């Protein structure tokens, strides 16, 4: 993280400790960070934008209910925003400091969920709401 910050990176997406501490030196914010998997906003409340939460409960619940009802389909499952399998836990201190950016980002959420925002995976344009990673390759 320190090397990235020294090379003028403004924002770091992280899921490990150390990044949040590296984003601040004394009272100076050097960069901002996103947490991942769990709510990590408390690790650097002055520098953390928010945390992307993985909520596996809806996905696991659907798999168990499907198995109980003999309606289980094997395959690769991904949590998504549309199924509440992932969501953003915004750092309220950051929201207060940058309300325009927060409002803009919140406005993107329904566009991600309904497939309006797309990205390119394997040379194909697909909705951002639909992971298309395929099986792992050797």
XYZ file of C-alpha atoms in Angstrom:
138
model
C 0.000 0.000 0.000
C 2.829 2.390 0.832
C 4.460 1.816 -2.562
C 1.145 2.360 -4.319
C 0.543 5.574 -2.376
C 4.082 6.772 -3.148
C 3.269 6.296 -6.851
C 0.293 8.682 -6.480
C -2.536 6.148 -6.159
C -5.641 7.886 -4.780
C -7.817 4.892 -3.825
C -6.986 1.321 -2.796
C -9.381 -1.615 -2.696
C -8.273 -3.900 0.094
C -9.260 -6.751 2.329
C -6.139 -6.902 4.467
C -4.906 -5.014 7.460
C -2.235 -2.401 6.937
C -3.763 -0.606 3.972
C -5.980 1.601 6.084
C -3.068 2.599 8.323
C -0.892 3.354 5.270
C -3.536 5.719 3.881
C -2.953 8.227 6.670
C 0.150 9.868 8.053
C -0.504 11.899 11.173
C -3.381 14.230 10.291
C -2.772 13.932 6.546
C -4.872 11.703 4.306
C -2.595 10.182 1.678
C -5.194 7.981 -0.041
C -8.616 6.453 0.518
C -9.440 2.764 0.874
C -12.337 0.383 0.417
C -12.747 -2.546 2.761
C -13.872 -5.940 1.546
C -15.746 -9.041 2.737
C -16.730 -7.589 6.136
C -17.335 -4.078 7.444
C -13.816 -2.695 7.868
C -14.806 0.958 8.201
C -13.615 1.073 11.807
C -10.039 0.234 10.750
C -9.529 3.657 9.214
C -12.593 5.803 9.743
C -10.855 8.885 8.331
C -9.733 7.179 5.126
C -12.188 4.339 4.475
C -14.894 5.091 1.902
C -16.841 1.984 2.797
C -16.707 -1.768 2.721
C -18.079 -4.198 0.168
C -19.921 -6.790 2.255
C -20.257 -10.392 1.182
C -23.558 -11.699 2.488
C -23.565 -15.381 1.564
C -26.743 -16.155 3.508
C -29.239 -15.649 0.612
C -27.169 -17.774 -1.756
C -26.587 -20.593 0.746
C -30.250 -20.503 1.794
C -31.400 -20.884 -1.823
C -28.988 -23.784 -2.319
C -30.241 -25.581 0.805
C -33.915 -25.015 -0.036
C -33.255 -26.209 -3.585
C -31.593 -29.364 -2.280
C -34.449 -30.019 0.149
C -36.978 -29.625 -2.678
C -34.962 -31.753 -5.139
C -34.510 -28.629 -7.216
C -30.789 -28.034 -6.732
C -28.745 -27.134 -9.764
C -25.029 -27.715 -9.470
C -22.731 -25.051 -10.797
C -20.832 -21.958 -9.852
C -22.809 -19.608 -7.631
C -22.004 -15.934 -7.129
C -23.588 -13.543 -4.656
C -24.875 -10.376 -6.304
C -26.297 -7.014 -5.359
C -29.623 -7.970 -6.921
C -30.013 -10.867 -4.460
C -28.607 -8.931 -1.472
C -25.553 -11.188 -1.635
C -23.297 -8.164 -1.738
C -23.826 -4.606 -0.659
C -21.886 -1.514 0.301
C -21.559 -0.532 3.952
C -20.788 3.150 3.581
C -18.572 4.857 6.139
C -20.864 7.567 7.489
C -17.948 9.899 8.248
C -16.931 9.737 4.593
C -20.552 10.161 3.443
C -20.804 13.330 5.516
C -17.548 14.683 4.078
C -18.365 13.842 0.424
C -22.170 13.774 0.036
C -22.133 14.454 -3.715
C -19.897 11.453 -4.411
C -22.001 9.277 -2.118
C -25.221 10.329 -3.877
C -23.651 9.634 -7.275
C -22.443 6.184 -6.174
C -25.821 5.296 -4.656
C -27.423 6.285 -7.949
C -25.235 3.719 -9.727
C -26.427 0.828 -7.548
C -29.795 0.276 -9.303
C -28.038 0.567 -12.675
C -25.659 -2.212 -11.639
C -28.503 -4.371 -10.348
C -30.716 -3.998 -13.420
C -27.866 -4.655 -15.872
C -27.625 -1.156 -17.365
C -23.936 -0.889 -16.489
C -21.872 -3.423 -18.407
C -18.284 -4.596 -18.492
C -16.169 -6.738 -20.805
C -15.339 -10.303 -19.763
C -13.627 -12.677 -22.189
C -14.188 -10.190 -25.024
C -17.937 -10.145 -24.377
C -19.960 -7.275 -22.983
C -22.051 -8.515 -20.059
C -24.069 -6.769 -17.337
C -21.978 -5.915 -14.295
C -24.714 -7.548 -12.242
C -23.970 -10.960 -13.773
C -20.538 -12.340 -12.951
C -19.221 -14.296 -15.888
C -15.949 -15.704 -14.680
C -16.459 -19.291 -15.822
C -14.673 -22.257 -14.360
C -11.098 -21.867 -13.185
C -8.527 -22.529 -15.869
C -5.391 -24.618 -15.219
